[in-house]
Coordinates of C-alpha atoms and ligand atoms in Angstrom, one line a residue:
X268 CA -42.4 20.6 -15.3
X269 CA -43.0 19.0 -18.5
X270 CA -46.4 17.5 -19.4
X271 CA -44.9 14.8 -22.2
X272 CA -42.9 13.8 -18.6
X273 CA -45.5 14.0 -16.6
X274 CA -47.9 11.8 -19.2
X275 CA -45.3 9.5 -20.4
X276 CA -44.1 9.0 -16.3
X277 CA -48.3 8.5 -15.0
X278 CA -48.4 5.8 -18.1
X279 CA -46.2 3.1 -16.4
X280 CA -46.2 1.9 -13.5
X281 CA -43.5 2.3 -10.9
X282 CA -42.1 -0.2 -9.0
X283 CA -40.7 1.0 -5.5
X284 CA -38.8 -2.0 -4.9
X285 CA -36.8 -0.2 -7.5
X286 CA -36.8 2.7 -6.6
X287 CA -38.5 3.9 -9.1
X288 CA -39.1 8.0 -8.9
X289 CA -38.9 9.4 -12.4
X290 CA -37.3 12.8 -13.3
X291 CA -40.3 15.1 -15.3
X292 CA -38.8 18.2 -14.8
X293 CA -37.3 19.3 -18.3
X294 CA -34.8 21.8 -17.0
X295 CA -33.2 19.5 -14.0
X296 CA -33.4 17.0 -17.2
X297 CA -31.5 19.4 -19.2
X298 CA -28.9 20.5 -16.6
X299 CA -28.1 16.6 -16.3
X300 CA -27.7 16.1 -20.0
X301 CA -25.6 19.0 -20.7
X302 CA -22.5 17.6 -19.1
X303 CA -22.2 15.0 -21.5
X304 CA -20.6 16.5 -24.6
X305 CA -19.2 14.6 -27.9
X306 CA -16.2 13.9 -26.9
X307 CA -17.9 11.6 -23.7
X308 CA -18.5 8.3 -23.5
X309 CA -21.4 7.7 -20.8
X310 CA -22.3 5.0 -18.8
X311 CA -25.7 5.8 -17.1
X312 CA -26.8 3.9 -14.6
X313 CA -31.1 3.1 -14.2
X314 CA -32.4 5.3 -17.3
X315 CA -35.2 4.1 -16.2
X316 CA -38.1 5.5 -19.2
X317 CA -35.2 7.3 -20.6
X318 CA -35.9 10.6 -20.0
X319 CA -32.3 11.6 -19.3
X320 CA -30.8 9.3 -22.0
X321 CA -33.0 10.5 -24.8
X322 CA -31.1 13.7 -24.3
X323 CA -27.6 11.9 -23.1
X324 CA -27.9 10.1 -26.7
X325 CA -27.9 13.8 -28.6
X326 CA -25.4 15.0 -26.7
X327 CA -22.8 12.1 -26.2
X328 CA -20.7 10.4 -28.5
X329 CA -21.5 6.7 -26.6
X330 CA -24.3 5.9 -24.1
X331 CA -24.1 2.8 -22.3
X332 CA -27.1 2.4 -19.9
X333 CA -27.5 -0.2 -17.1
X334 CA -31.1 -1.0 -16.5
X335 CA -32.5 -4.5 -14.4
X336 CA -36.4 -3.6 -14.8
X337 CA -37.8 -5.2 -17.7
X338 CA -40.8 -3.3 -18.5
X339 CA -38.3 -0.3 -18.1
X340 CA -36.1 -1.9 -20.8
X341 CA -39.1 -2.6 -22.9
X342 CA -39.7 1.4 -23.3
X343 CA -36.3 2.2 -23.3
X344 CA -35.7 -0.4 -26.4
X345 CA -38.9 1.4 -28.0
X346 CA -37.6 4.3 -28.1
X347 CA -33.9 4.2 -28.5
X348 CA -33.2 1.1 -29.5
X349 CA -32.7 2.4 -33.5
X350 CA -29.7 4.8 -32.1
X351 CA -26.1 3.6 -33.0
X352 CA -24.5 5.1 -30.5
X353 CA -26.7 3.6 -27.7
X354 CA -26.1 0.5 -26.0
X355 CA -28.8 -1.1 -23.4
X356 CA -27.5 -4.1 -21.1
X357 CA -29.8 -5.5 -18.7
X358 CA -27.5 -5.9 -15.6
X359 CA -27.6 -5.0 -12.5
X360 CA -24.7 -2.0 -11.6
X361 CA -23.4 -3.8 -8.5
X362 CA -22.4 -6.9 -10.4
X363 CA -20.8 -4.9 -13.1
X364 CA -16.8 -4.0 -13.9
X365 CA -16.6 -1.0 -16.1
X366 CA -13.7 -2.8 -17.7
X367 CA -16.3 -5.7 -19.0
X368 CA -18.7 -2.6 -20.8
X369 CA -18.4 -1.9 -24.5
X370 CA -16.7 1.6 -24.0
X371 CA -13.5 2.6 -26.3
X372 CA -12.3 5.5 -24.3
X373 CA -10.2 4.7 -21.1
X374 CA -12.2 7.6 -19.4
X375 CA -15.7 7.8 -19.1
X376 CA -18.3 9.8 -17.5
X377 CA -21.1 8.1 -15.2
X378 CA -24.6 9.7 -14.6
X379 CA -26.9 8.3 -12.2
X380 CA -30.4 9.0 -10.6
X381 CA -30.8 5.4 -8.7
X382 CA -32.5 4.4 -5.9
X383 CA -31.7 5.8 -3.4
X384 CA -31.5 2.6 -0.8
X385 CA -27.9 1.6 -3.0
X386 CA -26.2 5.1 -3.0
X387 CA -23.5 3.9 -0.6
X388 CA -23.0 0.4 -2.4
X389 CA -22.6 2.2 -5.4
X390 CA -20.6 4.6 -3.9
X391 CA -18.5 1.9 -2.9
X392 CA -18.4 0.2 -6.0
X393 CA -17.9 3.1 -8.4
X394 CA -14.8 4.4 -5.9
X395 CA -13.2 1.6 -3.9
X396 CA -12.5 1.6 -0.6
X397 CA -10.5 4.4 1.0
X398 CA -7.0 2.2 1.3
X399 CA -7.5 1.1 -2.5
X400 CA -4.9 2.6 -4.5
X401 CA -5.9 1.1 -7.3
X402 CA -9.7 0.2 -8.2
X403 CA -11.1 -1.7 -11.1
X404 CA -13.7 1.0 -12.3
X405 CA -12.5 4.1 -10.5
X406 CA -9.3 4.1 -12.7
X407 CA -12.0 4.0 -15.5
X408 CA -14.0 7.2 -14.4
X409 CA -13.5 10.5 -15.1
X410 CA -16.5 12.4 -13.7
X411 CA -19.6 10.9 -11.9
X412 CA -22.9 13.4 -12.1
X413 CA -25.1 11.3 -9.4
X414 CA -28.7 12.1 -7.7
X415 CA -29.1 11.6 -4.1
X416 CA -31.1 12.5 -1.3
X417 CA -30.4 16.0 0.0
X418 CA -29.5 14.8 3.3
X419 CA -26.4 12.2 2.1
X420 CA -25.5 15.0 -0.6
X421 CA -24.6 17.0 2.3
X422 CA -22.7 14.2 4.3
X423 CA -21.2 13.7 0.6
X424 CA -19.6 17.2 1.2
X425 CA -19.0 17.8 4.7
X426 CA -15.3 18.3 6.3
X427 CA -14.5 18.6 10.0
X428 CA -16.3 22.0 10.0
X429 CA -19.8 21.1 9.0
X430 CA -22.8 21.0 11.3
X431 CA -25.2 18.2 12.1
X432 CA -23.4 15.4 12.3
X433 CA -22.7 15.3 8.5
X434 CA -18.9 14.7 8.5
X435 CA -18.2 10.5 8.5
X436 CA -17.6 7.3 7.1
X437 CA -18.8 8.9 3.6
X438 CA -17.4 12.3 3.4
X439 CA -14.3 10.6 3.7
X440 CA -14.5 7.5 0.9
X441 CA -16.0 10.1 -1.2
X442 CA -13.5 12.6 -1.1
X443 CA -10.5 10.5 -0.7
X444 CA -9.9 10.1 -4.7
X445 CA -12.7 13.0 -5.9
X446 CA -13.4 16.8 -5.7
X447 CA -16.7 16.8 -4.7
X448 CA -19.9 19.7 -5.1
X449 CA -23.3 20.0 -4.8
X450 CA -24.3 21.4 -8.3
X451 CA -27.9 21.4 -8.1
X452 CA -30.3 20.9 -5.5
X453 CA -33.7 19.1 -6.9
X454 CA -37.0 19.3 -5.1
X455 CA -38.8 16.3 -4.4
X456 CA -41.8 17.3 -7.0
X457 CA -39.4 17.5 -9.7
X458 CA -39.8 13.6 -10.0
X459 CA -43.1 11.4 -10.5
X460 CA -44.0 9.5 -7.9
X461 CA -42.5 12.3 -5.7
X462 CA -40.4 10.6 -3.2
X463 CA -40.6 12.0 0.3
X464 CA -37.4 14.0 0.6
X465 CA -35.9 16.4 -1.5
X466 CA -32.4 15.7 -3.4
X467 CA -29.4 17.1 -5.2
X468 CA -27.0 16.8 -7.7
X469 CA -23.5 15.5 -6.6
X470 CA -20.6 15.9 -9.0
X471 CA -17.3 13.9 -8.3
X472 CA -14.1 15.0 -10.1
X473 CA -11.8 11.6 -9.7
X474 CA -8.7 12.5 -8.8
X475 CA -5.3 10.2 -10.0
X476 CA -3.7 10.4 -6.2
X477 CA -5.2 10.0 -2.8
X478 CA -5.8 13.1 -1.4
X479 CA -3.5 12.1 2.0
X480 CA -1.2 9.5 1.5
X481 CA -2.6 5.8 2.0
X482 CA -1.6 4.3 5.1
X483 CA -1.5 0.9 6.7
X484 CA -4.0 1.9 9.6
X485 CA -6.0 4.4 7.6
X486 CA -9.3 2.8 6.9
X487 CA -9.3 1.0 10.5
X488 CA -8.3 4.5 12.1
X489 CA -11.4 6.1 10.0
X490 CA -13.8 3.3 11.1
X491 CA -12.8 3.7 14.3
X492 CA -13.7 7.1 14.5
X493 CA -17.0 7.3 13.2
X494 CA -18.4 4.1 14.4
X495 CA -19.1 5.2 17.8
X496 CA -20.2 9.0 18.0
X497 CA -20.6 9.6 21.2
X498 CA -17.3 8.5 22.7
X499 CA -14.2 10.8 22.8
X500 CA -11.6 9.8 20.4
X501 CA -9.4 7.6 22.8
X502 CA -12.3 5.3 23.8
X503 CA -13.3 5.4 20.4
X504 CA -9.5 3.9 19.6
X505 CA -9.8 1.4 22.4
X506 CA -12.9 0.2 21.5
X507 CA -11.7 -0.4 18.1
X508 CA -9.1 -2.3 19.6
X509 CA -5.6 0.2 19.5
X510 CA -3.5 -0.1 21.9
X511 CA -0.9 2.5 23.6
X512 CA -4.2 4.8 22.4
X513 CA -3.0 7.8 24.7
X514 CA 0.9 7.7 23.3
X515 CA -0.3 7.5 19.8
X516 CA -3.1 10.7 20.3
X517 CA -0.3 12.5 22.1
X518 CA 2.1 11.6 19.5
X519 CA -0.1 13.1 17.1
X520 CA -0.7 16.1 18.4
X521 CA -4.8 15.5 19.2
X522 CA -6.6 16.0 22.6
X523 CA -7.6 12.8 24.0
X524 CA -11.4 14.6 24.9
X525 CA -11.5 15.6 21.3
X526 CA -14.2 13.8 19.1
X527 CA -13.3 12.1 16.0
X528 CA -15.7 14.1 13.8
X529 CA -13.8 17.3 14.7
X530 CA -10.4 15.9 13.5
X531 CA -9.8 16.8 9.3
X532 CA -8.9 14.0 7.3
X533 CA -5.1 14.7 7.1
X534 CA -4.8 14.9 11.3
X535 CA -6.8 11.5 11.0
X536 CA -3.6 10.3 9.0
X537 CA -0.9 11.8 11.1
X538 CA -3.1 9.2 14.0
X539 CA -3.2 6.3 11.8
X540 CA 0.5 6.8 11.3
X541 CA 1.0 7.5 15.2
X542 CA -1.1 4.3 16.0
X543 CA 1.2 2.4 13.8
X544 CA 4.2 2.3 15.8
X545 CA 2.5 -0.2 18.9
X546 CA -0.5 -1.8 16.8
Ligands
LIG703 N1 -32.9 7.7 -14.6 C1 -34.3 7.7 -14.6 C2 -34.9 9.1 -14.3 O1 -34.1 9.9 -14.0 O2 -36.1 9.3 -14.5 C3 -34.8 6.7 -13.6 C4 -34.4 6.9 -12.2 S1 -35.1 5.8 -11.0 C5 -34.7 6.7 -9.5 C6 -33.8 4.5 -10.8 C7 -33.7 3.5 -11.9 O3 -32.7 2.6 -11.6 C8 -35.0 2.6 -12.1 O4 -35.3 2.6 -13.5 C9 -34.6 1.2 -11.6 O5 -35.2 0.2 -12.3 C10 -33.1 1.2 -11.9 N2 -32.3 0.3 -11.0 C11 -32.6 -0.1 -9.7 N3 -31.6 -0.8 -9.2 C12 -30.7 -0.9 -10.2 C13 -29.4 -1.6 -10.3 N4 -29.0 -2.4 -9.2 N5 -28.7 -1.6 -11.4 C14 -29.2 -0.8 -12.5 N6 -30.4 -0.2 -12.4 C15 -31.1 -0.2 -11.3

């Protein structure tokens, strides 16, 4: 842990309506800065006091940070504002299209420790939705380097294999158009305040194609699936509203009995594409 973190961090006062939990630890700090290089323009999202972008600035050749807290903006402007290559907006990240930023590059790299109660927003807004070819500011990205909670890291990742529940709704939009790791995994007192639950790093590698072929019922099918847990896959269809449920499940090759969150995202294709032919 670093004491000019720690000092600089205990100096201003954090908002939690913001979700305001500071990084302080120099090497988690470090590891995030590093995977900006020269060649990278970066948007950050919520520098917050600027302890990543101090270091993002060095290492990038453009940082374009996103910040809505004012008193956050006042430090950040401080300290940074002499550097050329840095570029503060005050806007909020949901109401932003990459397209509308001052970058030159058509790819850029996005890094982002926010708060934690907009991950899947962001998520959403970063990516698209699963049955969206085309998106606005995905086709923008390269790389996203993102901190989240421990817990949705791991739902980030999972497949039809993992444990716990993990496997759903966000597994899937994240992995549709990314390659997606855990790349670090960052205690909770690694940040000041220390939020209650430990976190990690997520890296997304955007991907040009859809990793299974788009499909009219895809994102219905997928809902479907995952919004109710505890039924078997057919009622899970019928409740969802499908038709001819058992023709389509037998047509694709899945046990009625099975549940949706065993089923790997290319089978839930093959049943989208079954449940086409009657709905
Ligand atoms: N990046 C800094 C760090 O690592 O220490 C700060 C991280 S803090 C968890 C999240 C930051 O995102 C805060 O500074 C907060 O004001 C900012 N923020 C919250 N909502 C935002 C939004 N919708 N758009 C942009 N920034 C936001």
């Amino acid at each position: 842990m670093s004491l000019n973190y720690i000092l600089r961090a205990k100096k201003f006062k954090a908002k939690k309506s913001l979700g305001q939990n500071f990084l302080i630890d120099d090497k988690t700090i470090d590891f995030i800065a590093q995977h900006a290089t020269k060649e990278d323009e970066i948007l950050e999202i919520g520098p917050g006091l600027g302890f990543v972008t101090e270091q993002l600035v060095e290492n990038a050749k453009s940082v374009v940070a996103l910040e809505i807290d004012k008193d956050a903006i006042n430090v950040l402007n401080k300290n940074l504002g002499n550097k050329e290559n840095f570029h503060l907006i005050e806007q909020d990240i949901l109401k932003t299209n990459i397209n509308d930023l001052p970058f030159k590059d058509n790819k850029i790299k996005v890094i982002a420790n926010i708060p934690y109660y907009i991950t899947s927003p962001i998520l959403v807004h970063l990516l698209g939705e699963i049955d969206e070819l085309t998106h606005k500011n995905r086709s923008r990205i390269s790389e996203i380097i993102l901190m989240v909670q421990l817990e949705v890291a791991r739902r980030i990742i999972a497949n039809e294999n993992s444990e716990n529940k993990e496997y759903g709704q966000l597994s899937i939009l994240s992995q549709m158009y990314s390659d997606v790791e855990i790349i670090k995994k960052v205690p909770k007192n690694c940040f000041s305040p220390a939020p209650k639950v430990d976190s990690a790093l997520v890296k997304f590698t955007i991907n040009e194609e859809p990793k299974v072929e788009v499909t009219r019922l895809l994102k219905r099918t997928v809902k479907a699936i995952f919004m109710a847990r505890r039924k078997n896959i057919k009622n899970s269809l019928l409740n969802a509203g499908f038709v001819e449920v058992e023709q389509a499940l037998k047509n694709a090759e899945i046990d009625k009995n099975s549940r949706g969150e065993k089923l790997s995202l290319e089978q839930i294709q093959k049943l989208s594409i079954a449940l086409e032919e009657f709905n």
